[in-house]
Coordinates of C-alpha atoms in Angstrom, one line a residue:
M1378 CA -8.1 15.1 -12.4
E1379 CA -4.6 16.1 -13.5
S1380 CA -3.2 19.4 -13.4
D1381 CA -1.3 21.4 -16.0
P1382 CA 2.5 21.5 -14.4
A1383 CA 2.7 25.0 -16.3
S1384 CA -0.2 26.5 -14.0
W1385 CA 1.7 25.3 -10.4
T1386 CA 2.7 27.5 -7.9
P1387 CA 4.6 26.8 -4.4
E1388 CA 1.1 27.2 -3.0
Y1389 CA -0.9 24.3 -5.3
F1390 CA 2.4 22.0 -4.9
I1391 CA 2.5 22.1 -1.2
A1392 CA -1.6 21.2 -1.2
H1393 CA -1.2 18.6 -3.9
E1394 CA 2.6 17.3 -3.3
A1395 CA 1.8 13.7 -3.9
S1396 CA -0.2 13.8 -6.8
C1397 CA 2.1 16.1 -8.2
L1398 CA 5.1 14.2 -7.5
K1399 CA 3.2 10.9 -8.9
Q1400 CA 2.8 13.1 -12.3
L1401 CA 6.5 14.3 -12.7
A1402 CA 7.4 10.5 -11.9
T1403 CA 6.0 10.3 -15.5
D1404 CA 8.6 11.2 -18.4
E1405 CA 6.0 12.4 -20.5
V1406 CA 4.9 15.0 -18.3
W1407 CA 8.6 15.6 -17.2
A1408 CA 9.3 16.3 -20.9
T1409 CA 6.7 19.1 -21.1
V1410 CA 8.4 21.1 -18.3
P1411 CA 10.6 23.9 -20.0
L1412 CA 14.1 23.3 -20.0
L1413 CA 16.0 26.3 -18.9
N1414 CA 19.3 25.3 -20.5
R1415 CA 17.9 26.2 -23.9
T1416 CA 15.4 28.9 -23.2
D1417 CA 15.9 32.4 -22.9
L1418 CA 15.2 33.6 -19.3
A1419 CA 13.1 36.6 -20.8
H1420 CA 10.6 33.9 -22.0
L1421 CA 10.2 32.4 -18.5
P1422 CA 8.5 34.2 -15.8
D1423 CA 9.6 34.3 -12.1
G1424 CA 7.7 31.8 -10.2
C1425 CA 7.2 29.3 -13.2
L1426 CA 8.0 25.7 -13.3
V1427 CA 11.4 24.8 -15.1
R1428 CA 14.1 22.1 -15.5
F1429 CA 17.5 22.5 -15.7
R1430 CA 20.2 20.0 -16.6
G1431 CA 23.6 20.3 -15.6
M1432 CA 26.6 18.9 -13.1
L1433 CA 26.9 19.4 -9.7
Q1434 CA 30.1 21.8 -9.4
D1435 CA 29.8 23.1 -5.8
M1436 CA 27.6 23.0 -2.4
Q1437 CA 26.9 26.3 0.0
D1438 CA 26.7 26.1 3.3
P1439 CA 22.9 25.5 4.7
E1440 CA 20.6 28.4 4.7
C1441 CA 17.8 29.1 6.9
Y1442 CA 14.5 30.9 5.8
L1443 CA 11.0 31.5 6.8
E1444 CA 9.0 28.6 5.7
R1445 CA 6.0 30.3 7.0
Y1446 CA 5.5 33.7 8.4
T1447 CA 2.6 36.0 9.9
V1448 CA 1.9 39.4 7.5
R1449 CA 0.0 42.1 9.5
L1450 CA -1.3 45.5 8.9
K1451 CA 1.2 48.2 9.6
S1452 CA -1.8 50.3 10.7
D1453 CA -2.7 48.5 14.1
G1454 CA -0.9 45.0 13.7
T1455 CA -4.0 42.8 12.7
V1456 CA -3.2 39.6 11.1
V1457 CA -3.8 39.3 7.8
R1458 CA -2.8 36.1 7.0
Q1459 CA -0.3 33.2 7.2
Q1460 CA 2.0 33.2 4.0
N1461 CA 4.1 30.3 3.0
G1462 CA 7.8 31.3 2.2
K1463 CA 8.9 28.0 1.0
Y1464 CA 9.8 27.4 -2.5
R1465 CA 10.5 31.1 -2.7
D1466 CA 13.4 33.7 -2.1
I1467 CA 11.2 36.9 -1.7
L1468 CA 8.6 37.4 1.3
L1469 CA 5.3 38.4 -0.1
L1470 CA 3.4 41.2 1.3
N1471 CA 2.0 45.1 0.2
G1472 CA 4.9 46.9 1.6
A1473 CA 2.6 50.2 1.7
T1474 CA 0.2 48.7 4.0
E1475 CA 1.5 45.4 5.7
T1476 CA 4.7 44.1 7.7
V1477 CA 6.1 40.8 8.6
D1478 CA 6.9 39.7 11.6
T1479 CA 11.1 39.4 11.9
G1480 CA 13.5 39.3 14.5
C1481 CA 12.4 39.2 18.1
N1482 CA 8.5 39.3 16.6
A1483 CA 8.8 36.0 14.9
G1484 CA 7.8 33.9 17.5
S1485 CA 4.4 33.4 15.3
S1486 CA 6.8 32.5 12.5
T1487 CA 8.3 28.9 11.3
F1488 CA 11.8 28.8 9.8
G1489 CA 13.2 26.0 7.9
E1490 CA 16.7 24.8 6.3
R1491 CA 17.3 24.3 3.0
R1492 CA 20.9 24.0 0.8
S1493 CA 22.2 25.6 -2.5
L1494 CA 23.6 24.0 -5.1
F1495 CA 25.5 25.3 -7.6
V1496 CA 25.1 23.6 -10.8
V1497 CA 26.7 24.3 -14.0
T1498 CA 25.5 22.9 -18.0
I1499 CA 27.3 20.1 -18.6
P1500 CA 31.2 21.0 -19.6
G1501 CA 32.6 20.3 -22.8
Q1502 CA 29.0 19.5 -24.1
N1503 CA 29.4 19.0 -27.8
P1504 CA 27.1 21.4 -30.1
W1505 CA 25.4 18.6 -31.9
T1506 CA 23.5 17.9 -28.4
E1507 CA 22.0 21.5 -28.6
V1508 CA 20.9 21.2 -32.0
C1509 CA 19.3 17.4 -31.0
E1510 CA 17.8 19.1 -28.0
K1511 CA 15.6 21.6 -29.7
E1512 CA 14.8 19.0 -32.3
H1513 CA 13.4 16.9 -29.8
R1514 CA 11.9 19.2 -27.3
G1515 CA 8.9 20.2 -29.1
S1516 CA 7.1 23.8 -28.7
L1517 CA 7.4 25.1 -24.8
P1518 CA 4.6 25.2 -22.8
V1519 CA 3.0 29.0 -22.5
V1520 CA 3.5 30.0 -19.0
Q1521 CA 1.2 32.9 -18.0
M1522 CA 2.9 35.6 -15.9
N1523 CA 1.2 35.9 -12.3
G1524 CA 0.1 40.0 -12.0
G1525 CA -0.4 41.8 -8.8
D1526 CA 1.0 44.7 -6.5
E1527 CA 2.9 42.8 -3.7
D1528 CA 6.0 44.0 -2.6
T1529 CA 9.2 41.6 -2.7
I1530 CA 11.8 41.4 0.3
P1531 CA 14.3 38.5 0.1
S1532 CA 13.2 35.6 2.6
S1533 CA 16.6 34.0 3.5
T1534 CA 18.6 35.0 6.7
G1535 CA 21.5 33.8 5.1
G1536 CA 21.8 37.5 3.1
G1537 CA 23.0 40.7 4.9
T1538 CA 19.9 42.8 3.6
K1539 CA 16.3 43.2 2.4
R1540 CA 15.5 44.8 -0.8
R1541 CA 12.0 46.4 -1.2
T1542 CA 11.1 47.9 -4.5
E1543 CA 7.6 50.0 -4.6
A1544 CA 6.1 51.8 -7.9
D1545 CA 7.4 55.3 -7.1
N1546 CA 11.0 54.7 -5.1
E1547 CA 12.9 52.1 -4.0
E1548 CA 13.7 51.6 -0.6
V1549 CA 16.9 49.8 0.7
M1550 CA 16.3 48.4 4.2
D1551 CA 18.8 46.6 6.5
V1552 CA 17.7 43.4 8.4
D1553 CA 16.5 45.7 11.5
G1554 CA 14.2 47.5 9.2
T1555 CA 16.0 50.4 9.3
P1556 CA 16.3 52.6 6.0
S1557 CA 19.5 53.3 4.5
D1558 CA 20.7 56.6 3.7
S1559 CA 21.1 55.8 0.0
T1560 CA 19.9 53.5 -2.5
T1561 CA 21.9 50.8 -4.9
V1562 CA 21.8 50.4 -8.4
L1563 CA 22.3 47.1 -9.8
P1564 CA 25.5 47.0 -12.3
S1565 CA 25.2 45.3 -15.5
V1566 CA 27.0 42.3 -16.1
T1567 CA 28.6 41.1 -19.0
V1568 CA 30.0 37.5 -20.0
N1569 CA 32.9 37.9 -22.3
G1570 CA 34.3 34.4 -22.5
V1571 CA 37.0 35.1 -20.5
K1572 CA 37.7 33.1 -17.3
K1573 CA 38.9 34.8 -14.0
R1574 CA 39.9 32.6 -11.3
T1575 CA 40.2 35.6 -8.6
P1576 CA 37.8 38.1 -7.5
T1577 CA 37.9 41.2 -10.0
N1578 CA 39.1 44.3 -8.4
D1579 CA 36.8 46.6 -10.5
A1580 CA 34.4 48.9 -7.9
S1581 CA 31.0 49.9 -9.1
S1582 CA 30.8 53.2 -9.4
S1583 CA 27.5 53.2 -7.9
S1584 CA 27.9 51.2 -5.0
G1585 CA 31.6 51.7 -4.2
G1586 CA 32.5 48.5 -3.7
T1587 CA 33.8 45.3 -5.7
V1588 CA 31.8 43.3 -8.0
L1589 CA 33.0 40.1 -9.0
S1590 CA 33.2 39.6 -12.7
A1591 CA 30.5 37.1 -14.8
D1592 CA 33.0 34.6 -15.1
Y1593 CA 34.0 34.2 -11.8
L1594 CA 30.3 33.7 -11.0
L1595 CA 29.8 31.2 -13.5
N1596 CA 33.1 29.3 -12.6
S1597 CA 32.7 26.9 -15.7
P1598 CA 35.3 24.0 -15.7
I1599 CA 36.2 24.8 -19.3
A1600 CA 37.6 28.2 -19.3
D1601 CA 37.2 28.8 -23.0
R1602 CA 33.7 27.2 -23.2
P1603 CA 31.5 28.5 -20.7
G1604 CA 28.2 27.6 -20.2
K1605 CA 25.0 28.3 -18.1
A1606 CA 24.9 28.1 -14.1
C1607 CA 21.9 28.2 -12.0
L1608 CA 21.4 27.9 -7.9
V1609 CA 19.4 25.1 -6.9
K1610 CA 17.8 25.2 -3.4
L1611 CA 16.9 21.7 -2.1
Y1612 CA 14.9 21.2 0.8
S1613 CA 15.3 17.5 1.6
N1614 CA 18.0 14.5 0.9
Y1615 CA 21.1 16.9 1.1
D1616 CA 23.4 14.0 1.4
D1617 CA 21.7 12.3 -1.6
W1618 CA 24.3 14.5 -4.1
T1619 CA 28.0 14.5 -4.7
L1620 CA 30.3 16.7 -6.4
N1621 CA 30.3 16.5 -10.4
T1622 CA 27.1 14.3 -10.3
V1623 CA 24.9 14.9 -13.5
I1624 CA 21.2 16.0 -12.5
E1625 CA 18.1 17.5 -14.0
V1626 CA 16.0 19.3 -11.7
V1627 CA 12.3 20.8 -12.0
G1628 CA 11.5 23.2 -9.7
F1629 CA 10.1 26.7 -9.4
L1630 CA 12.2 29.8 -11.2
S1631 CA 13.4 32.7 -8.9
V1632 CA 14.4 35.7 -10.8
D1633 CA 13.3 39.0 -9.1
P1634 CA 15.8 41.9 -9.5
A1635 CA 15.6 42.0 -5.6
L1636 CA 17.9 39.0 -5.4
D1637 CA 21.1 40.6 -6.8
G1638 CA 23.9 41.2 -4.0
S1639 CA 26.5 42.7 -6.3
G1640 CA 25.3 46.2 -5.1
D1641 CA 25.1 45.2 -1.3
S1642 CA 28.3 46.5 -0.5
T1643 CA 27.3 50.1 0.4
G1644 CA 28.5 50.8 3.8
M1645 CA 30.2 47.9 4.1
E1646 CA 33.9 48.2 2.4
E1647 CA 35.7 47.7 5.8
F1648 CA 33.9 44.0 5.6
A1649 CA 35.6 43.4 2.1
D1650 CA 35.7 39.5 2.6
D1651 CA 32.0 39.4 3.7
V1652 CA 30.6 41.4 0.8
S1653 CA 32.6 39.4 -1.9
E1654 CA 31.0 36.3 0.0
H1655 CA 28.0 37.8 0.0
Q1656 CA 28.0 38.7 -3.8
A1657 CA 29.2 35.1 -4.8
T1658 CA 26.1 33.4 -2.7
H1659 CA 24.0 36.2 -4.2
P1660 CA 24.6 36.5 -7.8
P1661 CA 22.6 38.5 -10.1
P1662 CA 19.6 36.3 -11.0
S1663 CA 19.6 37.2 -14.8
L1664 CA 23.0 35.6 -15.0
I1665 CA 22.7 32.7 -12.7
P1666 CA 19.1 32.2 -12.2
R1667 CA 17.7 30.3 -8.4
L1668 CA 15.5 27.1 -8.8
H1669 CA 13.5 25.9 -5.8
A1670 CA 13.7 21.9 -6.3
I1671 CA 10.5 19.7 -5.9
S1672 CA 11.9 16.9 -7.8
V1673 CA 16.0 15.8 -8.8
R1674 CA 16.7 13.2 -11.1
K1675 CA 20.2 11.5 -11.3
L1676 CA 21.2 11.2 -15.2
A1677 CA 22.9 8.0 -16.6
H1678 CA 23.9 10.2 -19.8
T1679 CA 23.3 13.4 -21.6
N1680 CA 22.4 12.2 -24.7
P1681 CA 19.4 13.8 -26.3
L1682 CA 18.9 10.8 -28.9
L1683 CA 18.3 8.3 -25.8
L1684 CA 16.9 10.7 -23.4
E1685 CA 13.7 10.9 -25.2
Q1686 CA 13.3 7.2 -26.2
P1687 CA 13.8 3.6 -24.9
Q1688 CA 16.7 2.0 -25.9
E1689 CA 16.7 -0.6 -28.5
D1690 CA 17.5 -4.7 -27.7
S1691 CA 21.1 -5.6 -28.2
G1692 CA 22.1 -7.9 -31.1
T1693 CA 20.0 -6.2 -33.6
G1694 CA 21.0 -6.4 -37.3
S1695 CA 21.1 -2.5 -37.3
E1696 CA 23.9 -2.2 -34.2
T1697 CA 25.9 -4.8 -36.1
T1698 CA 25.8 -2.7 -39.2
T1699 CA 26.6 0.3 -37.0
Y1700 CA 29.4 -1.4 -35.4
K1701 CA 31.1 -2.4 -38.7
D1702 CA 30.8 1.1 -39.8
L1703 CA 32.4 2.7 -36.8
H1704 CA 35.1 0.1 -37.0
N1705 CA 35.7 0.8 -40.4
L1706 CA 35.6 4.6 -39.8
F1707 CA 38.4 4.5 -36.9
T1708 CA 40.5 2.1 -38.9
Q1709 CA 40.6 4.3 -41.8
C1710 CA 41.3 7.5 -39.8
L1711 CA 44.3 5.5 -37.9
F1712 CA 46.0 4.7 -40.6
G1713 CA 44.8 1.5 -41.6
D1714 CA 45.3 0.0 -37.8
G1715 CA 42.5 -2.2 -37.1
I1716 CA 44.0 -3.4 -33.9
A1717 CA 44.0 0.4 -32.8
A1718 CA 40.7 0.8 -34.0
D1719 CA 39.4 -2.2 -31.8
Y1720 CA 41.1 -0.8 -28.7
L1721 CA 39.4 2.8 -29.4
L1722 CA 36.1 1.6 -29.5
C1723 CA 37.0 -0.2 -26.3
H1724 CA 37.9 3.3 -24.8
L1725 CA 34.9 5.2 -26.1
V1726 CA 32.4 2.6 -24.3
S1727 CA 34.6 2.4 -21.2
S1728 CA 33.2 3.3 -17.6
V1729 CA 33.7 2.7 -14.0
Y1730 CA 31.6 -0.3 -13.2
I1731 CA 33.0 -1.2 -9.9
R1732 CA 34.4 1.0 -7.0
D1733 CA 35.2 0.6 -3.6
E1734 CA 37.3 2.6 -1.3
V1735 CA 40.6 1.2 -2.3
E1736 CA 40.5 0.9 -6.2
C1737 CA 38.1 0.9 -9.1
R1738 CA 37.4 -1.4 -12.2
G1739 CA 36.2 -0.5 -15.8
Q1740 CA 38.4 2.8 -16.6
F1741 CA 40.4 2.4 -19.9
C1742 CA 42.5 5.2 -20.4
L1743 CA 43.8 4.8 -23.7
N1744 CA 47.4 5.6 -25.0
L1745 CA 48.2 5.9 -28.9
S1746 CA 51.4 6.6 -29.8
N1747 CA 53.7 6.3 -32.6
I1748 CA 51.7 8.8 -34.4
P1749 CA 53.8 9.7 -37.6
A1750 CA 55.6 13.3 -37.1
E1751 CA 54.6 14.2 -41.0
V1752 CA 50.9 14.7 -40.1
L1753 CA 51.9 16.4 -36.8
P1754 CA 50.2 18.9 -35.4
D1755 CA 46.9 18.9 -37.8
Y1756 CA 46.3 15.1 -37.5
T1757 CA 45.4 15.0 -33.9
R1758 CA 43.0 17.9 -34.1
S1759 CA 41.3 16.5 -37.0
L1760 CA 40.9 13.1 -34.8
Y1761 CA 39.5 14.9 -31.9
E1762 CA 37.0 16.9 -34.4
L1763 CA 35.9 13.5 -35.4
L1764 CA 35.3 12.0 -32.3
E1765 CA 33.5 15.2 -31.3
L1766 CA 31.0 14.4 -33.4
L1767 CA 30.1 11.3 -32.2
L1768 CA 30.4 12.0 -28.6
P1769 CA 27.9 14.0 -26.1
A1770 CA 30.5 15.6 -24.0
S1771 CA 34.3 15.9 -24.8
H1772 CA 37.5 18.1 -24.4
Y1773 CA 40.7 18.5 -26.3
L1774 CA 43.8 19.6 -24.4
P1775 CA 47.1 20.5 -26.1
M1776 CA 49.6 19.8 -23.5
T1777 CA 51.8 22.7 -24.4
L1778 CA 54.3 24.0 -21.6
E1779 CA 52.3 27.1 -21.2
N1780 CA 48.8 25.4 -20.7
M1781 CA 50.5 23.0 -18.0
N1782 CA 52.1 25.6 -16.2
T1783 CA 49.2 28.1 -16.2
V1784 CA 45.5 26.4 -16.5
Q1785 CA 44.0 25.7 -13.2
F1786 CA 43.3 21.8 -13.0
V1787 CA 41.7 20.9 -10.1
P1788 CA 38.8 22.8 -8.2
K1789 CA 40.5 25.5 -5.5
K1790 CA 38.8 26.6 -2.3
D1791 CA 38.1 30.8 -2.4
Y1792 CA 37.7 31.5 1.3
T1793 CA 37.3 34.9 0.3
T1794 CA 33.9 34.3 -1.4
N1795 CA 33.4 30.6 0.1
K1796 CA 33.3 29.6 -3.7
L1797 CA 34.7 26.4 -5.0
T1798 CA 36.6 27.5 -8.0
S1799 CA 36.4 25.2 -11.0
G1800 CA 39.4 23.4 -12.6
L1801 CA 39.6 21.8 -16.0
L1802 CA 39.6 17.9 -14.6
Q1803 CA 35.8 18.7 -12.9
L1804 CA 34.5 17.2 -15.5
A1805 CA 30.6 15.3 -15.5
P1806 CA 31.0 11.6 -15.7
H1807 CA 31.4 10.1 -19.4
T1808 CA 33.2 13.4 -20.5
H1809 CA 36.2 12.0 -22.6
L1810 CA 38.8 14.1 -22.3
V1811 CA 41.8 14.0 -25.3
L1812 CA 45.1 14.9 -24.3
D1813 CA 47.6 15.7 -27.2
E1814 CA 50.9 15.2 -26.0
T1815 CA 52.5 15.8 -29.3
R1816 CA 52.4 19.7 -28.9
L1817 CA 54.4 19.2 -25.7
Q1818 CA 57.6 21.3 -26.6
A1819 CA 61.3 21.1 -25.0
G1820 CA 61.3 23.2 -22.1
K1821 CA 61.0 23.4 -18.4
L1822 CA 57.8 22.4 -16.6
E1823 CA 57.4 24.9 -13.8
A1824 CA 55.8 24.0 -10.2
P1825 CA 52.4 24.2 -11.1
G1826 CA 53.0 22.4 -14.3
V1827 CA 54.6 19.6 -12.0
E1828 CA 51.3 19.7 -10.0
A1829 CA 49.1 19.3 -13.1
V1830 CA 50.7 16.4 -14.2
K1831 CA 50.2 14.6 -10.8
H1832 CA 46.7 15.5 -10.5
V1833 CA 46.0 14.4 -14.1
A1834 CA 48.0 10.9 -13.5
H1835 CA 46.0 10.7 -10.1
L1836 CA 42.6 11.1 -12.2
I1837 CA 43.8 8.5 -14.6
K1838 CA 44.9 5.9 -11.9
C1839 CA 42.3 6.3 -9.3
Q1840 CA 39.4 8.0 -11.1
R1841 CA 39.2 10.5 -8.1
L1842 CA 39.3 14.1 -8.6
K1843 CA 41.4 16.1 -5.9
C1844 CA 40.0 19.0 -4.8
N1845 CA 42.2 22.1 -3.0
F1846 CA 40.7 23.3 0.2
Q1847 CA 44.3 25.0 0.6
Y1848 CA 44.6 23.5 4.0
Y1849 CA 43.9 19.8 3.2
Q1850 CA 42.8 17.8 0.1
L1851 CA 39.6 16.0 -0.6
D1852 CA 39.0 13.3 -3.1
F1853 CA 35.9 13.1 -5.1
N1854 CA 34.8 10.4 -7.3
A1855 CA 35.3 10.6 -11.2
D1856 CA 34.5 9.1 -14.1
V1857 CA 36.0 10.6 -16.8
P1858 CA 37.8 8.4 -19.9
V1859 CA 41.2 9.9 -21.1
L1860 CA 42.9 9.4 -24.6
V1861 CA 46.4 10.5 -24.7
L1862 CA 47.6 11.2 -28.0
S1863 CA 51.5 11.0 -28.1
E1864 CA 54.3 10.3 -30.4
G1865 CA 56.5 7.9 -28.0
R1866 CA 54.9 6.2 -24.9
S1867 CA 53.2 9.2 -23.0
M1868 CA 54.8 10.6 -19.3
L1869 CA 51.4 9.7 -18.2
P1870 CA 50.1 6.8 -16.8
S1871 CA 47.3 4.6 -18.7
N1872 CA 45.4 1.4 -18.8
C1873 CA 46.3 0.3 -22.1
Y1874 CA 49.7 1.8 -24.3
L1875 CA 49.4 1.1 -27.8
P1876 CA 52.0 1.9 -30.4
I1877 CA 50.0 2.5 -34.0
V1878 CA 51.4 0.7 -36.9
P1879 CA 50.3 2.7 -39.5
D1880 CA 50.1 2.0 -43.3
L1881 CA 52.5 4.1 -45.4
D1882 CA 50.1 5.1 -48.2
A1883 CA 47.8 6.0 -45.5
I1884 CA 49.7 8.4 -44.0
K1885 CA 50.0 10.7 -47.2
L1886 CA 46.3 10.2 -47.7
I1887 CA 45.0 10.7 -44.0
E1888 CA 43.8 14.5 -44.4
E1889 CA 41.6 13.5 -47.6
T1890 CA 40.7 9.9 -45.5
I1891 CA 39.4 11.8 -42.4
K1892 CA 37.4 14.5 -44.8
A1893 CA 35.9 11.1 -46.6
G1894 CA 35.2 9.7 -43.3
R1895 CA 33.3 12.5 -42.1
H1896 CA 31.2 12.5 -45.2
F1897 CA 30.8 8.7 -44.9
I1898 CA 29.1 9.2 -41.6
G1899 CA 26.8 12.0 -42.3
P1900 CA 23.9 10.2 -42.6
K1901 CA 24.6 7.6 -40.1
L1902 CA 25.8 9.9 -37.3
D1903 CA 22.6 9.9 -34.9
E1904 CA 22.8 6.1 -34.9
M1905 CA 26.4 5.9 -34.2
R1906 CA 25.4 8.4 -31.3
R1907 CA 23.0 6.1 -29.9
Y1908 CA 25.0 3.1 -30.3
L1909 CA 27.9 4.3 -28.5
T1910 CA 26.2 5.9 -25.4
A1911 CA 23.5 2.8 -25.2
A1912 CA 26.6 0.3 -25.2
R1913 CA 28.3 2.3 -22.4
V1914 CA 25.2 2.6 -20.0
R1915 CA 24.0 -1.0 -20.8
E1916 CA 23.8 -3.4 -18.0
F1917 CA 26.5 -6.3 -18.9
D1918 CA 26.8 -9.8 -17.2
M1919 CA 29.9 -11.0 -17.2
K1920 CA 29.0 -14.6 -15.1
T1921 CA 28.1 -16.0 -18.6
L1922 CA 31.7 -17.0 -19.4
D1923 CA 32.5 -20.3 -18.1
P1924 CA 35.1 -19.9 -15.1
T1925 CA 37.2 -23.1 -16.0
V1926 CA 37.9 -21.2 -19.2
V1927 CA 39.4 -18.3 -17.4
Q1928 CA 41.0 -20.5 -14.8
D1929 CA 43.1 -22.9 -17.7
D1930 CA 44.0 -19.5 -19.5
F1931 CA 45.2 -18.0 -16.4
V1932 CA 47.3 -20.9 -15.8
R1933 CA 48.8 -21.2 -18.9
M1934 CA 49.5 -17.4 -19.1
R1935 CA 51.5 -17.8 -16.1
T1936 CA 53.4 -20.5 -17.2
E1937 CA 54.6 -18.8 -20.6
N1938 CA 55.3 -15.6 -18.7
S1939 CA 55.8 -15.5 -15.0
A1940 CA 55.4 -11.7 -15.1
I1941 CA 51.9 -11.9 -15.4
T1942 CA 49.6 -11.1 -12.3
M1943 CA 46.2 -11.0 -11.1
D1944 CA 46.3 -7.4 -12.1
D1945 CA 46.6 -8.2 -15.8
L1946 CA 43.9 -11.0 -15.4
H1947 CA 41.5 -8.4 -14.4
A1948 CA 43.0 -6.2 -17.2
L1949 CA 42.0 -8.9 -19.9
F1950 CA 38.5 -9.2 -18.1
V1951 CA 37.8 -5.4 -18.3
L1952 CA 39.0 -5.7 -22.0
A1953 CA 36.9 -8.3 -22.9
R1954 CA 34.0 -6.7 -21.2
L1955 CA 34.4 -4.0 -23.4
H1956 CA 34.9 -5.5 -26.3
G1957 CA 31.4 -7.3 -26.1
L1958 CA 30.0 -3.9 -24.9
S1959 CA 31.2 -2.4 -28.3
R1960 CA 29.9 -5.2 -30.0
G1961 CA 26.2 -4.4 -28.7
R1962 CA 26.3 -7.3 -26.8
A1963 CA 24.7 -7.5 -22.8
S1964 CA 26.7 -10.7 -21.6
L1965 CA 29.9 -12.0 -21.9
L1966 CA 30.9 -14.4 -24.5
R1967 CA 33.8 -17.0 -25.2
E1968 CA 34.6 -14.9 -28.4
D1969 CA 34.8 -12.0 -27.0
W1970 CA 37.4 -13.5 -24.0
E1971 CA 39.3 -15.0 -27.2
R1972 CA 39.4 -11.7 -29.2
A1973 CA 40.5 -9.6 -26.0
K1974 CA 43.3 -12.2 -25.3
A1975 CA 44.3 -11.7 -29.2
L1976 CA 44.4 -8.1 -28.9
E1977 CA 46.6 -8.3 -25.7
C1978 CA 49.1 -10.6 -27.4
E1979 CA 49.3 -8.5 -30.3
R1980 CA 49.5 -5.2 -28.3
R1981 CA 52.7 -7.1 -26.4
N1982 CA 54.3 -8.2 -29.3
R1983 CA 54.4 -4.4 -30.6
I1984 CA 55.8 -2.7 -27.6
E1985 CA 58.5 -5.6 -27.5
M1986 CA 59.3 -4.6 -31.3
F1987 CA 59.3 -0.8 -30.4
S1988 CA 61.6 -1.4 -27.4
K1989 CA 63.8 -3.4 -29.7
T1990 CA 63.8 -0.9 -32.5
K1991 CA 64.9 2.2 -30.0
S1992 CA 67.6 -0.1 -28.1
E1993 CA 69.2 -1.0 -31.5
P1994 CA 72.2 1.7 -32.3

């Protein structure tokens, strides 16, 4: 008989692991577990089963913990019980009458190893996803608080202190069991929404030590859009997960106040670096809860409209209607340019589908240029806000000199706290980054700005994110579609550069057109959101196109233009694939190939036309 996951404890799970995991393998049971992202911690007791969905932002060093330990009576050393320590941060005992074998006396105890993953909510997640999640998740299961008079002592040997709290007093104990000469008051933490890249120097009046800011601890990649964070503790399969992966974790919640390391600096002022690292790895659980993972899933997308229900078959009549609505919307909002609408739709469903050590295929960075100066600067922001309504996650960055010179773009290792401080480009897969180059003014890019341009260019060309470890740099895979809006051709590279050919009347009415477009799509938003996400994650068969057609076309293109290379052929294949996906198809048809050729022919003609216009006196 299946049990209610809300009643599970670490001991029950260990005893029935196979059956519990079998239950969690069903989406229906998985969805009943409370989602920590959308639930107030006050409603979730310590030790209950919860879910957390987010992006893997950092990985901490492995830590040793007491997997099983012996509890004895203080009075005569009699063994009371063998206690499980797995899936817990806290040692369970009655502090008044019991003790735990530690140090040299821990021969009867079993040590294990686990690793902590620092997971943040999806950077740039758009507000509509939160609304949809609340509507689709239903009522949360009722979780009962387990009572008891047991003492709590942090069980990890990676930390520097143990804290034991009794009803009448608070005693702070060092690892060797020697009482400290003073108690520590835990400081309050407030999130003020301002991202700091370095630890603060504000000293806690109670501890006399440095306390790291909440913003530094939360480590949100997008400074002005902070989210939640969770410290996920893994007990197996550490190597299955890499930075920037989007995961959903089910595990036991750990929010005991004794885990807060922000007040553990008393008497350790001379070891400031160790104190900072300890605080960074032991943040207040009220700010960053711990989650002891029992099951982890990798998510292909974060659209809540598809998470709860199966995808529809491609090629349906409703999909054809949705495609036409999207194409019409983008045509009108791009000054009547239907070709630009085709390319934008291809961009919105793009993703990397082939990757090796040398290159990757599938990314489609789009540079839309020739945006009329008379509609700036309002137009680019309005266009982004329209895209924001359709995409689960996105971010708009005006490429002002100030932003380019001051924003941290790539993650950087802080060896003082042993923490990977995030950067703007550390985004979850399929988070659309819109760069507004029309906001770039005359001035000087400082050294950090030049580096920022290099990092963005590297992301666009290779879909890899450079992480700065100060003494060396490491590349991590990324899949971030980048849309660049500019007046002339962007200084950044792109997979596709397209000058817009605007209708003169459309320029004058563009503000009203975008407002009308938002009103038009109101009743159709959910269908459009499902359509774009389903198109991007759909399996697509490219072998259905007759290879002789491709061969003949390539020979003809080479004959007409000797500058055509195999890279151009690959790019044409990518465009044809994206066009098929944007039309709701699951395989490549001849008409997709022909349409891709026609689009590229028109694009090349436009580039040539604009080049001649600029060269004329």
